[in-house]
Short mmCIF file of C-alpha atoms in Angstrom, two decimals:
data_model
loop_
_atom_site.label_atom_id
_atom_site.label_comp_id
_atom_site.label_asym_id
_atom_site.label_seq_id
_atom_site.Cartn_x
_atom_site.Cartn_y
_atom_site.Cartn_z
CA MET A 13 0.00 0.00 0.00
CA LYS A 14 1.03 3.63 -0.30
CA VAL A 15 1.94 6.26 2.26
CA GLY A 16 1.68 9.49 0.37
CA ASP A 17 3.00 8.71 -3.10
CA ARG A 18 5.38 5.94 -2.06
CA HIS A 19 4.69 2.21 -1.78
CA TYR A 20 5.67 0.61 1.51
CA ARG A 21 5.74 -2.81 3.01
CA THR A 22 5.60 -2.99 6.79
CA ILE A 23 9.05 -4.63 6.95
CA TRP A 24 11.94 -4.94 4.51
CA PRO A 25 15.61 -6.03 4.61
CA ASN A 26 18.38 -3.48 4.26
CA ALA A 27 21.21 -3.61 1.76
CA ASP A 28 23.70 -4.28 4.55
CA GLY A 29 22.34 -7.82 4.85
CA ARG A 30 22.33 -7.48 8.64
CA SER A 31 19.23 -5.47 9.53
CA VAL A 32 15.63 -4.73 8.63
CA ASP A 33 13.57 -1.57 8.55
CA ILE A 34 10.08 -1.58 10.04
CA ILE A 35 7.24 0.89 10.22
CA ASP A 36 7.12 1.63 13.96
CA GLN A 37 3.39 1.43 14.59
CA ARG A 38 3.54 2.84 18.10
CA TRP A 39 3.46 6.37 16.73
CA LEU A 40 0.69 6.09 14.16
CA PRO A 41 -1.45 7.87 13.12
CA HIS A 42 0.24 11.01 14.38
CA ALA A 43 3.78 10.30 13.17
CA PHE A 44 5.16 8.00 10.48
CA ARG A 45 8.46 6.60 11.73
CA ILE A 46 10.77 3.94 10.34
CA GLU A 47 13.01 2.03 12.74
CA THR A 48 16.10 0.03 11.82
CA VAL A 49 16.50 -3.21 13.81
CA GLY A 50 19.69 -5.23 13.59
CA THR A 51 19.78 -7.47 16.66
CA VAL A 52 17.71 -10.39 17.90
CA ASP A 53 17.01 -8.52 21.13
CA GLY A 54 15.73 -5.63 19.03
CA ILE A 55 13.45 -7.95 17.05
CA ALA A 56 12.13 -9.45 20.29
CA THR A 57 11.40 -5.98 21.66
CA ALA A 58 9.70 -4.90 18.43
CA ILE A 59 7.37 -7.91 18.61
CA ARG A 60 6.73 -7.88 22.35
CA ASP A 61 6.20 -4.11 22.65
CA MET A 62 4.12 -3.94 19.47
CA TRP A 63 6.32 -1.84 17.24
CA VAL A 64 5.01 -4.47 14.82
CA ARG A 65 1.79 -6.37 15.45
CA GLY A 66 -0.71 -8.57 13.69
CA ALA A 67 -0.18 -12.32 13.47
CA PRO A 68 1.20 -12.48 9.89
CA LEU A 69 3.62 -9.58 10.41
CA ILE A 70 4.78 -11.00 13.74
CA GLY A 71 5.68 -14.22 11.94
CA VAL A 72 7.61 -12.46 9.16
CA THR A 73 9.44 -10.29 11.69
CA ALA A 74 10.46 -13.39 13.63
CA ALA A 75 11.75 -14.99 10.43
CA TYR A 76 14.00 -12.00 9.86
CA GLY A 77 15.07 -12.24 13.50
CA VAL A 78 16.35 -15.75 12.84
CA ALA A 79 18.25 -14.45 9.80
CA ILE A 80 19.86 -11.74 11.92
CA GLN A 81 20.93 -14.38 14.44
CA MET A 82 22.47 -16.55 11.74
CA ASN A 83 24.78 -13.68 10.77
CA ASP A 84 26.35 -13.71 14.22
CA ASP A 85 26.07 -17.36 15.28
CA SER A 86 24.72 -20.08 13.02
CA THR A 87 25.26 -23.10 15.25
CA ASP A 88 22.47 -25.52 16.19
CA ALA A 89 22.51 -24.11 19.71
CA ALA A 90 22.02 -20.56 18.40
CA LEU A 91 19.16 -21.69 16.15
CA ASP A 92 17.41 -23.27 19.12
CA ARG A 93 18.12 -20.27 21.31
CA VAL A 94 16.65 -17.71 18.90
CA TRP A 95 13.60 -19.96 18.40
CA ARG A 96 12.93 -19.92 22.16
CA GLN A 97 13.63 -16.22 22.64
CA LEU A 98 11.31 -15.06 19.88
CA HIS A 99 8.61 -17.64 20.60
CA GLU A 100 8.21 -16.27 24.13
CA THR A 101 7.41 -12.72 22.94
CA ARG A 102 3.73 -13.23 21.99
CA PRO A 103 2.11 -16.52 23.06
CA THR A 104 -1.24 -16.29 21.25
CA ALA A 105 -0.40 -15.56 17.60
CA ILE A 106 0.28 -18.92 15.92
CA ASN A 107 2.03 -17.37 12.90
CA LEU A 108 4.96 -16.65 15.19
CA ARG A 109 5.51 -20.32 15.94
CA TRP A 110 4.79 -21.29 12.34
CA ALA A 111 7.45 -18.94 10.98
CA LEU A 112 10.01 -20.00 13.57
CA ASP A 113 9.33 -23.67 12.84
CA GLU A 114 9.63 -23.01 9.11
CA MET A 115 12.96 -21.26 9.53
CA ARG A 116 14.34 -24.03 11.72
CA ARG A 117 13.08 -26.70 9.31
CA SER A 118 14.76 -24.94 6.39
CA LEU A 119 18.06 -24.27 8.15
CA SER A 120 18.64 -27.36 10.29
CA PRO A 121 19.79 -29.64 7.42
CA LEU A 122 22.34 -27.06 6.21
CA ARG A 123 25.93 -26.59 7.25
CA PRO A 124 26.28 -23.67 9.67
CA SER A 125 28.38 -21.80 7.12
CA ASP A 126 25.47 -21.86 4.66
CA ARG A 127 22.74 -20.86 7.07
CA ALA A 128 22.97 -17.07 7.09
CA ALA A 129 22.43 -16.61 3.35
CA ALA A 130 19.70 -19.27 3.33
CA ALA A 131 17.96 -17.64 6.29
CA TRP A 132 17.74 -14.25 4.59
CA ARG A 133 16.41 -15.90 1.42
CA ARG A 134 13.76 -17.89 3.29
CA ALA A 135 12.65 -14.88 5.37
CA ALA A 136 12.21 -12.86 2.18
CA GLU A 137 10.22 -15.71 0.65
CA ILE A 138 7.92 -15.86 3.69
CA ALA A 139 7.33 -12.11 3.34
CA ASP A 140 6.51 -12.45 -0.37
CA GLU A 141 4.27 -15.44 0.32
CA ASP A 142 2.34 -13.43 2.91
CA ILE A 143 1.52 -10.78 0.32
CA GLU A 144 0.23 -13.36 -2.14
CA LEU A 145 -1.85 -15.08 0.54
CA ASN A 146 -3.46 -11.78 1.47
CA ARG A 147 -4.12 -10.82 -2.13
CA SER A 148 -5.91 -14.15 -2.61
CA ILE A 149 -7.95 -13.59 0.55
CA GLY A 150 -8.95 -10.27 -0.93
CA ARG A 151 -10.12 -11.84 -4.18
CA HIS A 152 -12.31 -14.41 -2.41
CA GLY A 153 -13.69 -11.85 0.02
CA LEU A 154 -14.44 -9.52 -2.87
CA GLU A 155 -16.99 -12.03 -4.14
CA VAL A 156 -18.90 -11.70 -0.86
CA VAL A 157 -18.87 -7.91 -1.17
CA LYS A 158 -20.07 -8.17 -4.78
CA ARG A 159 -23.02 -10.38 -3.79
CA ILE A 160 -24.11 -7.91 -1.13
CA ALA A 161 -23.59 -4.94 -3.46
CA ALA A 162 -25.82 -6.58 -6.09
CA LYS A 163 -28.73 -6.36 -3.67
CA LYS A 164 -28.21 -2.68 -2.86
CA LYS A 165 -29.57 0.34 -4.68
CA PRO A 166 -27.24 1.83 -7.31
CA GLY A 167 -24.52 3.80 -5.60
CA GLU A 168 -25.50 2.61 -2.13
CA PRO A 169 -22.40 1.43 -0.24
CA VAL A 170 -21.83 -1.95 1.33
CA ASN A 171 -21.46 -1.19 5.03
CA ILE A 172 -18.72 -3.29 6.59
CA LEU A 173 -17.84 -3.38 10.28
CA THR A 174 -14.38 -4.46 11.38
CA HIS A 175 -12.59 -4.81 14.70
CA CYS A 176 -8.98 -4.12 15.64
CA ASN A 177 -6.53 -3.79 12.74
CA ALA A 178 -6.30 -6.63 10.25
CA GLY A 179 -5.05 -4.34 7.51
CA TRP A 180 -1.78 -4.04 5.66
CA LEU A 181 -0.13 -2.85 8.88
CA ALA A 182 -0.88 -6.26 10.42
CA THR A 183 0.71 -8.10 7.50
CA VAL A 184 3.45 -7.36 4.98
CA ASP A 185 0.91 -5.80 2.57
CA TYR A 186 -2.82 -5.80 1.70
CA GLY A 187 -4.04 -7.12 5.05
CA THR A 188 -6.45 -9.96 5.74
CA ALA A 189 -9.83 -8.49 6.74
CA THR A 190 -9.16 -5.30 4.79
CA ALA A 191 -7.96 -6.95 1.57
CA PRO A 192 -11.54 -7.37 0.23
CA VAL A 193 -12.22 -3.73 1.14
CA TYR A 194 -9.22 -2.48 -0.82
CA LEU A 195 -10.00 -4.65 -3.84
CA ALA A 196 -13.64 -3.57 -3.78
CA THR A 197 -12.57 0.08 -3.71
CA GLU A 198 -10.19 -0.50 -6.63
CA ALA A 199 -13.02 -2.24 -8.52
CA GLY A 200 -15.29 0.77 -8.09
CA ILE A 201 -17.70 -0.94 -5.69
CA PRO A 202 -18.88 1.60 -3.11
CA VAL A 203 -18.05 0.49 0.41
CA HIS A 204 -18.16 2.16 3.79
CA VAL A 205 -16.31 0.81 6.82
CA TYR A 206 -17.35 1.18 10.43
CA VAL A 207 -14.08 1.13 12.36
CA ASP A 208 -14.18 -0.07 15.96
CA GLU A 209 -11.84 1.98 18.15
CA THR A 210 -10.61 -1.30 19.70
CA ARG A 211 -9.66 -0.52 23.24
CA PRO A 212 -7.33 -0.76 25.01
CA ARG A 213 -4.60 -0.04 22.42
CA ASN A 214 -6.98 1.58 19.92
CA GLN A 215 -5.63 -0.23 16.86
CA GLY A 216 -8.86 0.53 15.04
CA ALA A 217 -8.83 4.25 15.79
CA GLN A 218 -5.10 4.65 15.25
CA LEU A 219 -4.25 2.12 12.53
CA THR A 220 -7.31 0.97 10.59
CA ALA A 221 -8.69 4.50 10.33
CA TRP A 222 -5.27 5.73 9.16
CA GLU A 223 -5.20 3.00 6.51
CA MET A 224 -8.74 3.76 5.32
CA ALA A 225 -8.01 7.46 5.03
CA GLY A 226 -4.78 6.80 3.14
CA HIS A 227 -6.52 4.52 0.66
CA GLY A 228 -9.53 6.79 0.20
CA VAL A 229 -12.05 4.38 1.72
CA PRO A 230 -15.13 6.06 3.27
CA HIS A 231 -15.17 5.13 6.93
CA THR A 232 -16.58 6.11 10.32
CA LEU A 233 -14.90 5.57 13.67
CA ILE A 234 -17.17 4.16 16.36
CA VAL A 235 -16.74 3.19 19.99
CA ASP A 236 -16.47 -0.53 20.56
CA ASN A 237 -19.91 -0.83 22.11
CA ALA A 238 -21.76 0.84 19.22
CA GLY A 239 -21.57 -2.12 16.83
CA GLY A 240 -24.57 -3.96 18.20
CA HIS A 241 -26.70 -0.84 18.02
CA LEU A 242 -25.77 -0.30 14.36
CA MET A 243 -26.64 -3.91 13.54
CA GLN A 244 -30.00 -3.64 15.27
CA HIS A 245 -30.86 -0.73 12.99
CA GLY A 246 -29.78 -2.43 9.77
CA LEU A 247 -26.72 -0.25 9.26
CA VAL A 248 -24.20 -3.09 8.91
CA ASP A 249 -24.25 -5.45 5.91
CA MET A 250 -21.36 -7.67 6.99
CA VAL A 251 -18.67 -7.99 9.63
CA ILE A 252 -15.15 -9.05 8.73
CA VAL A 253 -12.30 -9.44 11.20
CA GLY A 254 -8.88 -11.03 11.30
CA THR A 255 -7.52 -13.72 13.59
CA ASP A 256 -4.36 -14.50 15.52
CA ARG A 257 -5.10 -18.22 15.74
CA THR A 258 -7.84 -20.39 14.26
CA THR A 259 -8.39 -23.92 15.49
CA ALA A 260 -8.85 -27.03 13.37
CA ASN A 261 -12.57 -26.95 14.18
CA GLY A 262 -13.04 -23.29 13.18
CA ASP A 263 -12.90 -21.44 16.49
CA VAL A 264 -11.27 -18.03 16.06
CA CYS A 265 -9.03 -16.24 18.54
CA ASN A 266 -8.80 -12.52 17.82
CA LYS A 267 -8.47 -9.18 19.56
CA ILE A 268 -10.56 -8.86 22.71
CA GLY A 269 -14.10 -7.78 21.83
CA THR A 270 -14.41 -9.88 18.68
CA TYR A 271 -16.66 -12.39 20.45
CA LEU A 272 -19.15 -9.66 21.37
CA LYS A 273 -19.32 -8.51 17.75
CA ALA A 274 -19.99 -12.08 16.66
CA LEU A 275 -22.81 -12.42 19.18
CA ALA A 276 -24.42 -9.19 18.00
CA ALA A 277 -24.06 -10.23 14.35
CA HIS A 278 -25.61 -13.63 15.05
CA ASP A 279 -28.54 -12.08 16.91
CA ASN A 280 -29.24 -9.66 14.06
CA GLY A 281 -28.65 -11.95 11.08
CA VAL A 282 -25.53 -10.09 9.92
CA PRO A 283 -22.93 -12.25 8.14
CA PHE A 284 -19.75 -12.58 10.20
CA TYR A 285 -16.59 -13.44 8.25
CA VAL A 286 -12.98 -13.97 9.25
CA GLY A 287 -10.10 -13.31 6.87
CA LEU A 288 -7.11 -15.57 7.49
CA PRO A 289 -4.06 -16.96 5.71
CA SER A 290 -3.55 -20.68 6.29
CA PRO A 291 -0.46 -20.25 8.53
CA THR A 292 -2.90 -18.79 11.07
CA ILE A 293 -4.65 -22.18 11.38
CA ASP A 294 -3.39 -24.26 14.28
CA TRP A 295 -4.16 -27.81 13.20
CA THR A 296 -3.07 -29.16 16.60
CA VAL A 297 -5.81 -27.33 18.52
CA HIS A 298 -9.48 -28.35 18.43
CA ASP A 299 -11.06 -26.35 21.27
CA GLY A 300 -10.21 -22.68 21.26
CA LEU A 301 -11.66 -21.90 24.66
CA LYS A 302 -9.67 -24.61 26.42
CA GLU A 303 -6.46 -24.83 24.42
CA ILE A 304 -5.44 -21.38 23.16
CA PRO A 305 -3.27 -19.40 25.61
CA ILE A 306 -4.65 -15.89 26.05
CA GLU A 307 -1.96 -13.25 26.43
CA GLU A 308 -2.40 -11.02 29.46
CA ARG A 309 -0.74 -7.69 28.71
CA SER A 310 0.25 -4.79 30.94
CA ALA A 311 -2.47 -3.08 32.94
CA ASP A 312 -0.99 0.24 31.82
CA GLU A 313 -2.53 -0.31 28.38
CA VAL A 314 -5.94 -0.08 30.06
CA SER A 315 -5.12 2.69 32.51
CA TYR A 316 -3.46 5.01 29.99
CA VAL A 317 -4.23 6.20 26.46
CA GLN A 318 -1.85 7.73 23.95
CA GLY A 319 -2.83 10.62 21.71
CA LYS A 320 -1.86 13.93 20.23
CA THR A 321 -2.33 16.98 22.43
CA ALA A 322 -3.56 20.38 21.29
CA SER A 323 0.07 21.52 21.23
CA GLY A 324 0.99 18.71 18.85
CA GLU A 325 2.83 16.56 21.39
CA ILE A 326 2.30 12.78 21.34
CA ALA A 327 1.66 11.91 24.98
CA GLN A 328 0.14 9.33 27.30
CA VAL A 329 -2.49 10.29 29.86
CA ARG A 330 -3.97 8.27 32.68
CA ILE A 331 -7.76 7.75 32.50
CA SER A 332 -8.37 5.82 35.74
CA PRO A 333 -7.74 6.48 39.43
CA GLU A 334 -4.20 5.79 40.60
CA ASN A 335 -5.29 3.02 42.95
CA THR A 336 -7.61 1.18 40.52
CA PRO A 337 -6.19 -2.13 39.26
CA ALA A 338 -6.84 -3.20 35.68
CA ALA A 339 -6.97 -6.53 33.85
CA ASN A 340 -5.88 -6.75 30.23
CA PRO A 341 -6.65 -10.03 28.41
CA ALA A 342 -5.56 -9.25 24.85
CA PHE A 343 -7.73 -11.78 22.98
CA ASP A 344 -10.98 -13.70 23.14
CA VAL A 345 -12.28 -16.77 21.34
CA THR A 346 -15.27 -16.73 18.99
CA PRO A 347 -16.85 -20.19 18.68
CA ALA A 348 -17.19 -21.62 15.19
CA ARG A 349 -20.98 -21.69 15.47
CA LEU A 350 -21.07 -17.87 15.28
CA ILE A 351 -18.96 -17.59 12.12
CA THR A 352 -20.51 -17.39 8.65
CA GLY A 353 -17.31 -18.27 6.83
CA LEU A 354 -13.51 -18.33 6.98
CA ILE A 355 -12.03 -16.46 4.01
CA THR A 356 -8.72 -18.13 3.18
CA GLU A 357 -6.34 -17.93 0.24
CA ARG A 358 -8.00 -21.04 -1.23
CA GLY A 359 -11.59 -19.92 -0.86
CA ILE A 360 -14.26 -19.54 1.80
CA ALA A 361 -14.56 -22.42 4.22
CA LYS A 362 -17.33 -23.25 6.62
CA ALA A 363 -16.04 -22.81 10.17
CA SER A 364 -15.89 -26.52 10.89
CA PRO A 365 -13.40 -29.40 10.71
CA ASP A 366 -14.92 -30.60 7.44
CA GLY A 367 -15.01 -27.10 5.99
CA LEU A 368 -11.32 -26.52 6.64
CA LYS A 369 -10.26 -29.98 5.54
CA ALA A 370 -12.11 -29.56 2.24
CA LEU A 371 -9.83 -26.62 1.39
CA PHE A 372 -6.68 -28.09 2.92
CA PRO A 373 -6.87 -31.85 2.29
CA GLU A 374 -3.12 -32.23 2.67
CA ARG A 375 -3.55 -31.51 6.37
CA VAL A 376 -5.75 -34.59 6.63
CA ARG A 377 -3.08 -36.72 4.92
CA SER A 378 -0.26 -35.34 7.07
CA ALA A 379 -2.21 -36.13 10.25
CA ALA A 380 -2.98 -39.69 9.15
#
C-alpha cells in the first residue's frame, strides 16, 4: 500500500544484509516513523512491545530475526536459542511459531556456514508469500462484497464493520480483513467501513482508520460498544475481522471484543466473516476456549491512552484512578458456530473441521 505517493511494506531487509527496517506502529497515526532493527534482542522488543503487530507480520518479523541471528552465530545451539527467545514474545499468535518452525526446518539440514544466506532468502520468501496469501484472501472476500452490493440500490455502499486492525499494517501488505475492502474500492464498488476503536490499544482508531483514510475508503470511527446498536438498525451489511489463531474446528481467537461482535451479528442476522491466511490455522488445537493461551498484557494499556495533544505533542495520559487495578486479556475466542465463513487464500470455508479440511486436504493426509 502507499503512504503518500510511495509504496511501503511494513518490513523490509536493508542492503547491509544485517538489519531490517520496520514501520514503527507505536506512533501512528500522528507520526510515520521507520526504525532500523539489527539485533535479535531488538526484534524481540519490536514484537513484544508492538512496534510491529498482527499475526502475519509478527511471523515475518520473527523470520528476519532468525536471519539476523544466523549472521552472528549459526550453530544448532544458536538456532534453538533464537527460536525460544522469539517464541516467548507473543504466546497467542500462531504465525509466530509457524514462521520459527519453518525457519528451523529450512536451516537445520544445512551446514552452519550456509545458514545465514539461506535464512535471509527464506525470510524474504515468507514475506513475499504473505503478500500473495493476502491478495488471494482479498479476491475471495471480494466475491462476498459483490453479492451484497448486487442487492443494494445503485450507488449505495456496502457497510462493513471491522474490529482491531487486520489491515496491511498487520501483514506485509494488503491485510487480511481489509484486503476485500481495498480490492472492492479498486473495482469501483462503493463500500463504507465502520471502524471499531478497539480498546485498550486503539488499533482501530489509530491504525485501521489511518489506513482507510490513506486509501480513500469512506469510513466512520465508532466506539467498541456501538456495533450492536448499528446492527440492530440495519446499518451493517457484513462484519469481517482477522484472527491470531484459528483452530482445526473453526474457532477463532482474535483481539478482545471480537466475540461480542460475533454475538451481535448472530442475533441480528448479519454475516460474520474472518479473513485468514492458512499459517494462522493451528491444526493441533481443536477447542479454542480450552487450548489457546490468552496473552495477558500490561495493565498500563488499560489505565493510559496515547494521543496527540492540542500543542501537537504525542503523549500518554492516565484515565483511571491511581489506585484502581486493571486486567488486560488481549484476545478472546469466537466459537465456530457464530462464524458465517472463513475467508482463506483457497476460498471460503465453513467454520468446521470438514469445511477446513475440504480446502486443505493435505492436512488430513499429514495427520494420518
